[in-house]
Tab-separated table of C-alpha atoms and ligand atoms in Angstrom:
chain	number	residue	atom	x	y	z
A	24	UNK	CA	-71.450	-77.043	42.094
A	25	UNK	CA	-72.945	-80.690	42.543
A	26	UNK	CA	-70.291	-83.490	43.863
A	27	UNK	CA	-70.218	-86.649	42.705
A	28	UNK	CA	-68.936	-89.671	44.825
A	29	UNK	CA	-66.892	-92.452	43.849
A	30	UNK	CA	-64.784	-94.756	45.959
A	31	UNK	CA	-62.168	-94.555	43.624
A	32	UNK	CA	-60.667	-91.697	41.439
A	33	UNK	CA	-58.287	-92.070	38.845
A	34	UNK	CA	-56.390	-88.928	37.607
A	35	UNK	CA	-54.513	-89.718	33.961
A	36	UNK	CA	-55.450	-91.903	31.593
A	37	UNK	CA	-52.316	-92.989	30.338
A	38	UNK	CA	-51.821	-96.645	29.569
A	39	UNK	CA	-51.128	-97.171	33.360
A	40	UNK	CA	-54.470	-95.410	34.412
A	41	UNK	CA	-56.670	-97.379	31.742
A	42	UNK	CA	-55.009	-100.096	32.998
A	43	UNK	CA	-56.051	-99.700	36.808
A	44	UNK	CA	-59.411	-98.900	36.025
A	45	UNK	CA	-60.117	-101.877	33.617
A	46	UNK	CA	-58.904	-103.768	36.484
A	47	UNK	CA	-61.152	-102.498	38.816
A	48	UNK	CA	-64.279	-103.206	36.235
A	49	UNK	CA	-66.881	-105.914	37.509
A	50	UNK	CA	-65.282	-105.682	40.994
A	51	UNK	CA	-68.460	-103.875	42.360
A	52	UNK	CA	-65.949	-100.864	43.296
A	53	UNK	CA	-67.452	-97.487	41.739
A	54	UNK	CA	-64.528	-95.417	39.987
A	55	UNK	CA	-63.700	-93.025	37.668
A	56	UNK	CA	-60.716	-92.126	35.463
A	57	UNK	CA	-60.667	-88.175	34.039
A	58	UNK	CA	-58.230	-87.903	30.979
A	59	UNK	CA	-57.009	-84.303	30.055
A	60	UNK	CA	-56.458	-85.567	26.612
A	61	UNK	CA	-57.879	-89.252	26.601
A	62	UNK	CA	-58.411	-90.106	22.662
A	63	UNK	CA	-55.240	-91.588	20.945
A	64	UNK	CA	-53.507	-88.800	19.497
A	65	UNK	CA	-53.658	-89.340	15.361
A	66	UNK	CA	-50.251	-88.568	15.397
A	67	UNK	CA	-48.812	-91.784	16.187
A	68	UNK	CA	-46.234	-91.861	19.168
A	69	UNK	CA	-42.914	-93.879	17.732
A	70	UNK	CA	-42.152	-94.899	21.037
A	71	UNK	CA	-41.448	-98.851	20.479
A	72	UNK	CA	-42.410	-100.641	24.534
A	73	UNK	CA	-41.219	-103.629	25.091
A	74	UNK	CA	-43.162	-105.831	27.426
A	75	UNK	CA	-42.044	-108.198	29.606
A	76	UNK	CA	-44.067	-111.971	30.013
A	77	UNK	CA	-45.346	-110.720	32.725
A	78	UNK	CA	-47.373	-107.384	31.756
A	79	UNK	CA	-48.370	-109.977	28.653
A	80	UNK	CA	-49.831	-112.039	31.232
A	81	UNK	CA	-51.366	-109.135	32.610
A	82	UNK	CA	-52.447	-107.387	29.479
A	83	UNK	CA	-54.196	-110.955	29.111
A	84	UNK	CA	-55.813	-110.599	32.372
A	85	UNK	CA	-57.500	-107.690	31.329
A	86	UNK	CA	-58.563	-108.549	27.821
A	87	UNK	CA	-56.253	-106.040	25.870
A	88	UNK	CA	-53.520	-108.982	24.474
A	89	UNK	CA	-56.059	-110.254	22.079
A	90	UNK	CA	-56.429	-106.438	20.723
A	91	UNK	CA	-52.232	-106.279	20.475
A	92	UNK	CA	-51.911	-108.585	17.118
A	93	UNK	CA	-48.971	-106.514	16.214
A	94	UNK	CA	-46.416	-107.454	18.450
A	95	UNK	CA	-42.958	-109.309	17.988
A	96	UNK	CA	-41.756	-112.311	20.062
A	97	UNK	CA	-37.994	-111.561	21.440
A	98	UNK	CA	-36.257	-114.450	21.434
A	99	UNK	CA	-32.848	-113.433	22.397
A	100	UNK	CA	-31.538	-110.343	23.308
A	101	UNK	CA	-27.793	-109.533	22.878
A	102	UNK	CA	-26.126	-107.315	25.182
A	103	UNK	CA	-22.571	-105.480	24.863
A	104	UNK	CA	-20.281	-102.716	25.811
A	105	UNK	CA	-18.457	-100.608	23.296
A	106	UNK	CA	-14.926	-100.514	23.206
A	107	UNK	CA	-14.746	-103.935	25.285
A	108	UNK	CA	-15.015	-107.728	24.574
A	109	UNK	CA	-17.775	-108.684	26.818
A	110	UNK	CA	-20.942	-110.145	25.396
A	111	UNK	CA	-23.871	-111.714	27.137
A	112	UNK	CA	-26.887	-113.551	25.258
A	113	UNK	CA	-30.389	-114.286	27.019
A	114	UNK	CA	-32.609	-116.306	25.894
A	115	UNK	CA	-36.342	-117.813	27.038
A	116	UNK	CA	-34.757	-120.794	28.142
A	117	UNK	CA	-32.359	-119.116	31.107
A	118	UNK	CA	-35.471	-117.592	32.432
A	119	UNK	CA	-37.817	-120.714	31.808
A	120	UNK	CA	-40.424	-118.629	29.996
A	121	UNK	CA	-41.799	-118.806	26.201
A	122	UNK	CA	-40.746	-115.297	25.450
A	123	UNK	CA	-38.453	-112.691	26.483
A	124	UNK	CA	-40.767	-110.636	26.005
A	125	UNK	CA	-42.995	-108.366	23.735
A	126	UNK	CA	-42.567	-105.533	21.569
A	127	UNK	CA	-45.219	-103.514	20.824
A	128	UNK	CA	-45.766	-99.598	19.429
A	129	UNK	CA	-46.884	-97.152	22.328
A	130	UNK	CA	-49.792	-96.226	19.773
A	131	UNK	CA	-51.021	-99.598	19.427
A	132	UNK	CA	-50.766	-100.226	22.831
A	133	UNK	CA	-52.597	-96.905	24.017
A	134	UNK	CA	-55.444	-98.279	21.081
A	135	UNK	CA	-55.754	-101.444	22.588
A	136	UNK	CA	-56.385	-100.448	26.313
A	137	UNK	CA	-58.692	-97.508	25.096
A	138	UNK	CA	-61.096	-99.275	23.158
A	139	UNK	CA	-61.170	-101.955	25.774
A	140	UNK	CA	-62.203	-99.438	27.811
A	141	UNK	CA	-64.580	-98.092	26.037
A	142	UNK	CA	-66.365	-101.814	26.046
A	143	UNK	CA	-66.509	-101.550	29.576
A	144	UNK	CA	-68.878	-100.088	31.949
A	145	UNK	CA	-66.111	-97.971	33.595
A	146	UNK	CA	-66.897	-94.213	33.840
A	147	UNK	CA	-64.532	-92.313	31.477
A	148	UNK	CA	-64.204	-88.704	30.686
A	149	UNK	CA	-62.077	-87.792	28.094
A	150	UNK	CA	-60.805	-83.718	27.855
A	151	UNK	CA	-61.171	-83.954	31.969
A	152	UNK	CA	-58.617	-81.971	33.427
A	153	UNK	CA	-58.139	-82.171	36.767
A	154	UNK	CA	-57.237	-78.429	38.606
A	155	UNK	CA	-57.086	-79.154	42.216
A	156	UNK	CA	-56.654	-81.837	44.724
A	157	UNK	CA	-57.399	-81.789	48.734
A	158	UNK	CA	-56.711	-84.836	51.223
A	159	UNK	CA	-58.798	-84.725	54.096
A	160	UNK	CA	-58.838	-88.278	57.613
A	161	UNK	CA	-62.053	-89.362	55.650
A	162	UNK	CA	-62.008	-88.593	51.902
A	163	UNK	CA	-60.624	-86.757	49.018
A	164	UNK	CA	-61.894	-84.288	46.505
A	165	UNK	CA	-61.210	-83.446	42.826
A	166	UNK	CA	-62.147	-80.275	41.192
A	167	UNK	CA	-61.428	-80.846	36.971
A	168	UNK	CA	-62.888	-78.814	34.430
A	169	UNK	CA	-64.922	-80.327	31.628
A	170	UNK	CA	-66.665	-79.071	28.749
A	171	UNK	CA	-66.246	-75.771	29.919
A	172	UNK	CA	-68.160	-76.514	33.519
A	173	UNK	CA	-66.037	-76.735	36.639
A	174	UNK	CA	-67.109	-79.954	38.352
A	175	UNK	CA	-65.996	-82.077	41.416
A	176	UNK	CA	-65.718	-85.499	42.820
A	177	UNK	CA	-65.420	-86.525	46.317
A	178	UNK	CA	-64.263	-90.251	46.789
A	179	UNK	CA	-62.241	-92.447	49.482
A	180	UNK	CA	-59.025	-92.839	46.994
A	181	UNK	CA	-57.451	-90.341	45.052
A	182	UNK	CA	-55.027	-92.636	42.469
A	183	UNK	CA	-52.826	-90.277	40.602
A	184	UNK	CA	-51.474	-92.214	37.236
A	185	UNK	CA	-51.363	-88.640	35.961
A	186	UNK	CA	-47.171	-89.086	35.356
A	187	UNK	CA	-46.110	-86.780	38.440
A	188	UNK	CA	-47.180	-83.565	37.340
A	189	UNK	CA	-50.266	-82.949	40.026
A	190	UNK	CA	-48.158	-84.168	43.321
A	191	UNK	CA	-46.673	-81.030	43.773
A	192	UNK	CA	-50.483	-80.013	45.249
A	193	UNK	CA	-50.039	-82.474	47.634
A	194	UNK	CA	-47.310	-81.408	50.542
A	195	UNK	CA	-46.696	-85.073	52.111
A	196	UNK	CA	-45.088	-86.129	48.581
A	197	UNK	CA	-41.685	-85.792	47.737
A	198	UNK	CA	-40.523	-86.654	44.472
A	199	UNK	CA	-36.233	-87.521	44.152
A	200	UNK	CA	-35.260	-86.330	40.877
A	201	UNK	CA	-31.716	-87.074	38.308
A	202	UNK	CA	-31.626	-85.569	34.767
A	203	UNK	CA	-29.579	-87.526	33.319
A	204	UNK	CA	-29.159	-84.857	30.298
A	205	UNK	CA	-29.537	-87.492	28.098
A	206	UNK	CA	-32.517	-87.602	25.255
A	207	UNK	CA	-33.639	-90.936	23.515
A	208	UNK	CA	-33.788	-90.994	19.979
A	209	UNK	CA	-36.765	-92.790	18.473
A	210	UNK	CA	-37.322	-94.437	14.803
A	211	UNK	CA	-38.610	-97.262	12.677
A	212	UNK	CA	-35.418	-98.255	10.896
A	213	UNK	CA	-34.886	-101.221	8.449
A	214	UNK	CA	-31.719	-103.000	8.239
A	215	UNK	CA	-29.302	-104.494	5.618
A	216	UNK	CA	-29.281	-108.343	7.466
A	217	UNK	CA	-32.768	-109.573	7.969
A	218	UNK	CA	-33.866	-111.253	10.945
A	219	UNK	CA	-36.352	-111.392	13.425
A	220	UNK	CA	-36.688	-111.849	16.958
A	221	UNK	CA	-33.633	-110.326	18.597
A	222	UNK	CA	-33.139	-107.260	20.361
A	223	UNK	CA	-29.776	-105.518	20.826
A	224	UNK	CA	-28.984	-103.682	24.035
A	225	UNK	CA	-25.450	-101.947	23.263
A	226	UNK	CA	-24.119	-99.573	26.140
A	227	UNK	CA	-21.698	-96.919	24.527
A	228	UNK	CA	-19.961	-93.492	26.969
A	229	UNK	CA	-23.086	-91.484	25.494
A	230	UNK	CA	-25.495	-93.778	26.502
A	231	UNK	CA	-27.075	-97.178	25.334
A	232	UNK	CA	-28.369	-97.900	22.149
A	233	UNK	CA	-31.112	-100.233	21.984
A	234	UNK	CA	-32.300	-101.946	18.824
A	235	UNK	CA	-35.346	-103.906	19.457
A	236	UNK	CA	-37.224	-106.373	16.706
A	237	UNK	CA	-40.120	-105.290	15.096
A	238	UNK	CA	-40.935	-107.599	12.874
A	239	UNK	CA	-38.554	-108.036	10.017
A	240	UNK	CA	-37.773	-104.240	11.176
A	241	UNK	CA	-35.712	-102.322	14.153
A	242	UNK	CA	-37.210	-100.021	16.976
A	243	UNK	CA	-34.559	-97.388	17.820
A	244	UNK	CA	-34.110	-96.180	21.284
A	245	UNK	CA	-30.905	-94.183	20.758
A	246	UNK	CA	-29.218	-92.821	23.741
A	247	UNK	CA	-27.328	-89.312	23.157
A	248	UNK	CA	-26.525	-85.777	25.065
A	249	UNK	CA	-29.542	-83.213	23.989
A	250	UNK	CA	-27.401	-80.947	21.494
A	251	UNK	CA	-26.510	-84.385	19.774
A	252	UNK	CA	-30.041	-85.500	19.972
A	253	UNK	CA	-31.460	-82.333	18.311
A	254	UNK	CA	-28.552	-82.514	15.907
A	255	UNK	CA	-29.730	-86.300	14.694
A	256	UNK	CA	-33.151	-85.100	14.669
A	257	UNK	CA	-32.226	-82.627	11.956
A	258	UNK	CA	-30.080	-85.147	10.050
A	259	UNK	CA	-31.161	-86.263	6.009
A	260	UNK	CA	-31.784	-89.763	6.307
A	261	UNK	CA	-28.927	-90.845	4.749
A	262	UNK	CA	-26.754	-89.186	7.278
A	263	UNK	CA	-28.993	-90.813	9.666
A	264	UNK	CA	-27.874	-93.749	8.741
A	265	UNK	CA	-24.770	-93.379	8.417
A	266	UNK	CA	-24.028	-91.970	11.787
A	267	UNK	CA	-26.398	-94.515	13.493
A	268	UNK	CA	-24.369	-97.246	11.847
A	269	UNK	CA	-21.109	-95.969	12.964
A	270	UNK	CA	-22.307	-95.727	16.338
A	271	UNK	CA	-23.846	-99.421	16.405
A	272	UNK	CA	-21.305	-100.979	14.508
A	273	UNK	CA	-21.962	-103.823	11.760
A	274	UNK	CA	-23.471	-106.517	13.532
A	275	UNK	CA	-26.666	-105.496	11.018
A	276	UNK	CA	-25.017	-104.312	8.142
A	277	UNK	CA	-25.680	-101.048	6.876
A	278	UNK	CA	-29.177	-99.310	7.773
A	279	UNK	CA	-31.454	-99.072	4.602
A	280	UNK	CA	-34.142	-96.394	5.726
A	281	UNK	CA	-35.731	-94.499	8.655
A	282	UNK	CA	-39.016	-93.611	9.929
A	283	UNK	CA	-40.009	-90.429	11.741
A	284	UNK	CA	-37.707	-89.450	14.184
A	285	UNK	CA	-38.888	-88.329	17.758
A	286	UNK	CA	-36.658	-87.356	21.035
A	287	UNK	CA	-37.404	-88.010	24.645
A	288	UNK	CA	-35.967	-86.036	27.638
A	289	UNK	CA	-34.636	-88.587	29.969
A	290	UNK	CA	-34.491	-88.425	33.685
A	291	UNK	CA	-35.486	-90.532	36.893
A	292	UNK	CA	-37.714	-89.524	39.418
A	293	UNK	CA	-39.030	-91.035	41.893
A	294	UNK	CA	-41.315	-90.573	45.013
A	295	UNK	CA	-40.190	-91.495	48.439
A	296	UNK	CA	-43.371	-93.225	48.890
A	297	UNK	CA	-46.041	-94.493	46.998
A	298	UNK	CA	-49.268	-93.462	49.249
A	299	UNK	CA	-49.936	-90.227	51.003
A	300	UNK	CA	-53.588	-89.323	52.891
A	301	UNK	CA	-55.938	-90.901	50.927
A	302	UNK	CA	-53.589	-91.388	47.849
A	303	UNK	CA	-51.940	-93.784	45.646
A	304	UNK	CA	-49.119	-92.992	42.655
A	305	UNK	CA	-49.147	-95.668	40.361
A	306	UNK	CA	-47.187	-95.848	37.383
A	307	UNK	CA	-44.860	-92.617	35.579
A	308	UNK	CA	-46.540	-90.644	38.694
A	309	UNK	CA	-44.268	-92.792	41.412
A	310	UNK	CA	-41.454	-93.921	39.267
A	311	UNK	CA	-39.995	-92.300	35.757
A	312	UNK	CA	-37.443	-94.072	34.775
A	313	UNK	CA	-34.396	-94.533	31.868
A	314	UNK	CA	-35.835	-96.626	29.404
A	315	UNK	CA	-32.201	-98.783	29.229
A	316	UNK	CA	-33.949	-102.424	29.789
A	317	UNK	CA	-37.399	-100.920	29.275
A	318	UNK	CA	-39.332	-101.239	32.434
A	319	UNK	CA	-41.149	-98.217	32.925
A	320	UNK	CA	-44.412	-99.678	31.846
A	321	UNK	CA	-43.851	-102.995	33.289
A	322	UNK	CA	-43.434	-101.547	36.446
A	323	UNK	CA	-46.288	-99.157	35.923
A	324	UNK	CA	-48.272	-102.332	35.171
A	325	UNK	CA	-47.980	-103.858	38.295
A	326	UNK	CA	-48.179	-100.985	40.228
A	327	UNK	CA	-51.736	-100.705	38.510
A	328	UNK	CA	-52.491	-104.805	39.223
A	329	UNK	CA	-51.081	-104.828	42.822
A	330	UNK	CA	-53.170	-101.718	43.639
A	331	UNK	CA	-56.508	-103.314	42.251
A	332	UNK	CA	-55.689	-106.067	43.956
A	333	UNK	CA	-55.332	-104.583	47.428
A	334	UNK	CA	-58.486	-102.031	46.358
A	335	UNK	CA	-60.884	-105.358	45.978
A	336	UNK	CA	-59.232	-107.074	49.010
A	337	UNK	CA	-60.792	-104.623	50.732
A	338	UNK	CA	-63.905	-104.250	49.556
A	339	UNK	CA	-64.823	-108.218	49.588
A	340	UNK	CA	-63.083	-107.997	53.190
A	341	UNK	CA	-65.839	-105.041	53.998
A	342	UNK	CA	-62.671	-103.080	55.437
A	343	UNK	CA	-62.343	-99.162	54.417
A	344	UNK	CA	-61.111	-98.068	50.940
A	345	UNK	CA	-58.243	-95.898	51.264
A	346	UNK	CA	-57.777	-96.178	54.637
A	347	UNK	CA	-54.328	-96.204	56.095
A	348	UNK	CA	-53.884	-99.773	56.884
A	349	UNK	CA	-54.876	-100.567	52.959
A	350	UNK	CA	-52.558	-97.731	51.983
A	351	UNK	CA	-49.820	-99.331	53.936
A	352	UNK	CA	-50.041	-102.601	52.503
A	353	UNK	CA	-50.363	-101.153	48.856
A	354	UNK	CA	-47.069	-99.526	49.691
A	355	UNK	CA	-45.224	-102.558	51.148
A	356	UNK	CA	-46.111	-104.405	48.083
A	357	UNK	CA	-44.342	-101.729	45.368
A	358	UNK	CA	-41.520	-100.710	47.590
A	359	UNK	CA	-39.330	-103.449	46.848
A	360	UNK	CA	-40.066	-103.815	43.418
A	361	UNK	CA	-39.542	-100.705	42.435
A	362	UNK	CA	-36.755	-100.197	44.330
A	363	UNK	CA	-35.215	-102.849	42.805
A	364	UNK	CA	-36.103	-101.792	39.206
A	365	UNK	CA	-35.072	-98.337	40.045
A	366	UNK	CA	-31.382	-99.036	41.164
A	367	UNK	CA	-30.700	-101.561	38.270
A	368	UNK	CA	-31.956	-99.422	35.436
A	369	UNK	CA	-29.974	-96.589	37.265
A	370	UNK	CA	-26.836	-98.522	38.055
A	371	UNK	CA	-27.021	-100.100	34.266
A	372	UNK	CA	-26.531	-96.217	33.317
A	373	UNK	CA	-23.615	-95.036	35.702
A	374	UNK	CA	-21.530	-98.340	35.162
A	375	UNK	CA	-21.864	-98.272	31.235
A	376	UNK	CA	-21.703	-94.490	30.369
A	377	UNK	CA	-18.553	-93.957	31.186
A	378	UNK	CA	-14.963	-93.074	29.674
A	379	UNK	CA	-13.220	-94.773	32.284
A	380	UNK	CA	-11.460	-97.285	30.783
A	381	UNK	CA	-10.818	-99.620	33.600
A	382	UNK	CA	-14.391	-99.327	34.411
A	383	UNK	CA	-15.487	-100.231	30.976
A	384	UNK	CA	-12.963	-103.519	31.260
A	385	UNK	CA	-14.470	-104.390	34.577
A	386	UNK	CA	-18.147	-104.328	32.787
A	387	UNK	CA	-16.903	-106.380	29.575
A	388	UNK	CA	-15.952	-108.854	32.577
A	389	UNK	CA	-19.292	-109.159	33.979
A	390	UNK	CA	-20.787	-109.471	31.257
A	391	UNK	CA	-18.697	-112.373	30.122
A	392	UNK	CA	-19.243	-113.548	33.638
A	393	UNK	CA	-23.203	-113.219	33.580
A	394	UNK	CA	-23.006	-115.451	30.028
A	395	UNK	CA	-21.083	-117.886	31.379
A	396	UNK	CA	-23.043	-118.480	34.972
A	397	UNK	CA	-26.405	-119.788	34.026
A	398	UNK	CA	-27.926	-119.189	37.572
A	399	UNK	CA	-26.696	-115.613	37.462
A	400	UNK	CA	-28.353	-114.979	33.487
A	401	UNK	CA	-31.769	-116.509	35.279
A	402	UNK	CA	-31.843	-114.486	37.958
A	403	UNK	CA	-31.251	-111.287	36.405
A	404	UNK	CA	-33.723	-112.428	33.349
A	405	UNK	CA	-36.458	-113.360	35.952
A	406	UNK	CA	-36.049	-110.296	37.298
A	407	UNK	CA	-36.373	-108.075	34.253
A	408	UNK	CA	-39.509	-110.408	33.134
A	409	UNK	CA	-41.290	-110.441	36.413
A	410	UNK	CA	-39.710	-107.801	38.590
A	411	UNK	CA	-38.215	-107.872	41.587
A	412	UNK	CA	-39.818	-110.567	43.395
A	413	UNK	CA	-38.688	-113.245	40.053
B	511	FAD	C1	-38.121	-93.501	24.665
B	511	FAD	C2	-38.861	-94.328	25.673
B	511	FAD	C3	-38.899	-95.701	25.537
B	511	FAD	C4	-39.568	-96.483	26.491
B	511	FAD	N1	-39.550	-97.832	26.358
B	511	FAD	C5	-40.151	-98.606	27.292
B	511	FAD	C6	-40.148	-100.032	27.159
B	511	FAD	O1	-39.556	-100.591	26.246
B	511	FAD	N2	-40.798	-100.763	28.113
B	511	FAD	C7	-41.430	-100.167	29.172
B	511	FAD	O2	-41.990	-100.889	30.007
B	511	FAD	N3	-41.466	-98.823	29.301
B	511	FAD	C8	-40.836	-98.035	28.396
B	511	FAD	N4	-40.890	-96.666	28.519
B	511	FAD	C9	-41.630	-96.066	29.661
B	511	FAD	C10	-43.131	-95.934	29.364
B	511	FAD	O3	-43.333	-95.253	28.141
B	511	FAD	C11	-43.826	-95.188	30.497
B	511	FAD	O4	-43.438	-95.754	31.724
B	511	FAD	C12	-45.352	-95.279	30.389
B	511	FAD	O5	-45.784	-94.817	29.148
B	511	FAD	C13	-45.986	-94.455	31.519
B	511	FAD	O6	-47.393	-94.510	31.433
B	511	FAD	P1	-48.322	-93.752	32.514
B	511	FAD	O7	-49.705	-94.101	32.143
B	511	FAD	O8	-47.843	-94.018	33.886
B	511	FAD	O9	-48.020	-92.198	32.299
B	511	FAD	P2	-48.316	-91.226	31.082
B	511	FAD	O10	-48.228	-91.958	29.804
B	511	FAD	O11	-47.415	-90.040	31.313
B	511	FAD	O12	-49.837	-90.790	31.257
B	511	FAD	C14	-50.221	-89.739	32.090
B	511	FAD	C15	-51.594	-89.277	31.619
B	511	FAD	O13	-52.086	-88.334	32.575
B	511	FAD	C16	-52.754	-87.310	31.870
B	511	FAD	N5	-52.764	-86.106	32.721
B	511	FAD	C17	-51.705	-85.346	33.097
B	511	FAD	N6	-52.119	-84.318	33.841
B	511	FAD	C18	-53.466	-84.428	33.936
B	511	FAD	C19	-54.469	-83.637	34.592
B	511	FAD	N7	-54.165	-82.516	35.260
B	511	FAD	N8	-55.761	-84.036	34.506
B	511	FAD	C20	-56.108	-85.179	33.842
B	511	FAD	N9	-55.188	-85.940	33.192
B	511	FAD	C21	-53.881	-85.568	33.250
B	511	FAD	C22	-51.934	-87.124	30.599
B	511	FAD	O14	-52.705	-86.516	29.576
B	511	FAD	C23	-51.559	-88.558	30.264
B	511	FAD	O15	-52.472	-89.185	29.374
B	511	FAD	C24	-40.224	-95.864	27.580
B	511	FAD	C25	-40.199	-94.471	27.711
B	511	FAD	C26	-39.523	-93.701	26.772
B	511	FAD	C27	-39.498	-92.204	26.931
């Protein structure tokens, strides 16, 4: 078996691994991303992201925002609680940016990335899927099969963007893990009161229920316990409706129609640390989190941007890719971050999904409180746009 050598290879090319290796093009750094799948599935995910200014600035960076001409502008997003009075509104203005953000389809998305990809010089193999991984002081190696051949890599950084599943090879990472046993509910839907531009975050016992603008239309990220989620699933659509209007309420009317319907397992995981012998997790790989706020990918992002960033530092620098002291900093840089992101999107869920109804009066408080205390709304928007760090 011949072995090829890269300095860096990238294992899953999910939007967060595209993303690291476009990154990483014209930087003079030899890599390689291996995709067990790789071309956008025909079958078009649902998933609606929603991306914060900052992964649009990024997304810029790397040519791909041009490619994204479907995408909707949110320009305020309302959130509420159920059952209690509190309200808060955020708009650009409390966080001093021109958008809340960006919401765009997963599929669209994945497109974009890909075929920017493809324009690039970047070595890409598609149906590429990685077996085995071994950490050794100097280098890595990769065994994958493709097209039927069983082939290897050796190179100085292993970067798994792979969503978590390959780690358990690797004995020095430890993963922390929560099912919430919670599914998200996903759909197109089109509603009675036409508007555009505002996204609705509503926390409810079950879980939130997040209506974000898609043009004139709704994306649906619908929060429920797995029997109820398999039991919406199988709903006609006009029970569908019905029973997703009861559970929002009328701020939209009634619902008019629904696309295809998909469900999502939710849970958090997360690994202790970000780096092991000659590795980096970027992305679903080092954090999966509830999509309540929908950070996930925005976090993913930067993982992806801070690691190219430290990866060409050190090749301009002449110092050694991979190494520990590179490693270190790389894992300095995320730990706070997505720390941060971590214990609000998992706090958001524990406060809000509850019965408790002294609880539930103590969250319609602060969220009266965080809409009436502009420095408050701007820190906490800041943070949601551009992360821990504001
Ligand atoms: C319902 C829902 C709504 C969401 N909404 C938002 C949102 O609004 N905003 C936001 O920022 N985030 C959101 N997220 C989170 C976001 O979807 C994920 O964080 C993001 O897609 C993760 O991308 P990734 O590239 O890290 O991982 P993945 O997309 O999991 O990609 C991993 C890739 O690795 C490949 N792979 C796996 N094993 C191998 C192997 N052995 N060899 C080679 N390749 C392999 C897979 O084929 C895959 O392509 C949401 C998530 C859900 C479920």
């Amino acid at each position: 078996m011949t072995t090829d050598h890269y300095d860096i290879a990238i294992i899953g090319g999910g939007p967060v691994g595209m993303a690291l290796a476009l990154a990483l093009r014209d930087t003079g750094v030899s890599s390689i991303l291996l995709e067990a799948r790789g071309v956008p599935e025909n079958d078009e995910d649902p998933r609606p992201l929603a991306l914060s200014h900052g992964s649009h600035l990024i997304l810029r960076r790397l040519d791909v925002w041009n490619r994204l001409t479907r995408n909707t502008p949110i320009t305020e997003i309302h959130i509420s609680n159920r059952g209690s009075l509190g309200q808060t509104i955020l708009t650009p203005e409390d966080a001093g940016v021109p958008a809340l953000g960006y919401v765009v389809n997963y599929h669209d998305l994945f497109c974009s990335i890909h075929q920017q990809l493809l324009n690039s010089e970047t070595d890409y193999l598609a149906g590429a899927t990685v077996t085995k991984l071994d950490t050794g002081q100097q280098a890595g190696t990769v065994t994958f099969d493709y097209q039927g051949e069983t082939r290897q890599i050796s190179t100085q950084l292993l970067v798994l963007a792979d969503g978590g599943k390959l780690a358990g090879q690797l004995p020095q990472i430890e993963y922390h893990e929560h099912d919430y046993h919670q599914w998200a509910v996903v759909a197109n839907v089109k509603a009675e009161a036409r508007q555009t531009g505002i996204a609705y975050e509503r926390f409810t016992p079950d879980g939130p229920v997040a209506l974000l603008p898609n043009r004139e239309d709704f994306a649906l990220v619908w929060t429920v316990s797995p029997v109820e989620a398999k039991t919406i699933i199988a709903l006609n659509e006009p029970d569908f409706l019905v029973r997703l209007h009861r559970h929002f309420g009328d701020r939209l009317g009634r619902f008019i129609s629904a696309g295809k319907r998909s469900a999502f397992p939710l849970m958090l995981k997360y690994a202790v640390s970000a780096t092991a012998r000659r590795v980096a997790l970027i992305g679903n790989a080092a954090q999966t989190l509830h999509p309540v706020a929908g950070q996930g990918f925005n976090l993913g992002l930067r993982d992806a941007f801070e690691l190219a960033n430290e990866i060409t530092l050190a090749h301009v620098q002449a110092r050694e890719i991979g190494a520990p002291a590179m490693l270190a900093k790389y894992q300095q840089k995320r730990q706070f971050d997505s720390s941060a992101v971590r214990i609000f999107t998992d706090s958001l869920i524990k406060l809000f999904s509850n019965e408790n109804a002294l609880l539930k009066h103590a969250c319609g408080l602060g969220l009266i409180a965080l809409d009436r205390t502009p420095p408050l709304k701007r820190f906490v928007a800041r943070r949601m746009i551009f992360g821990a760090r504001g």
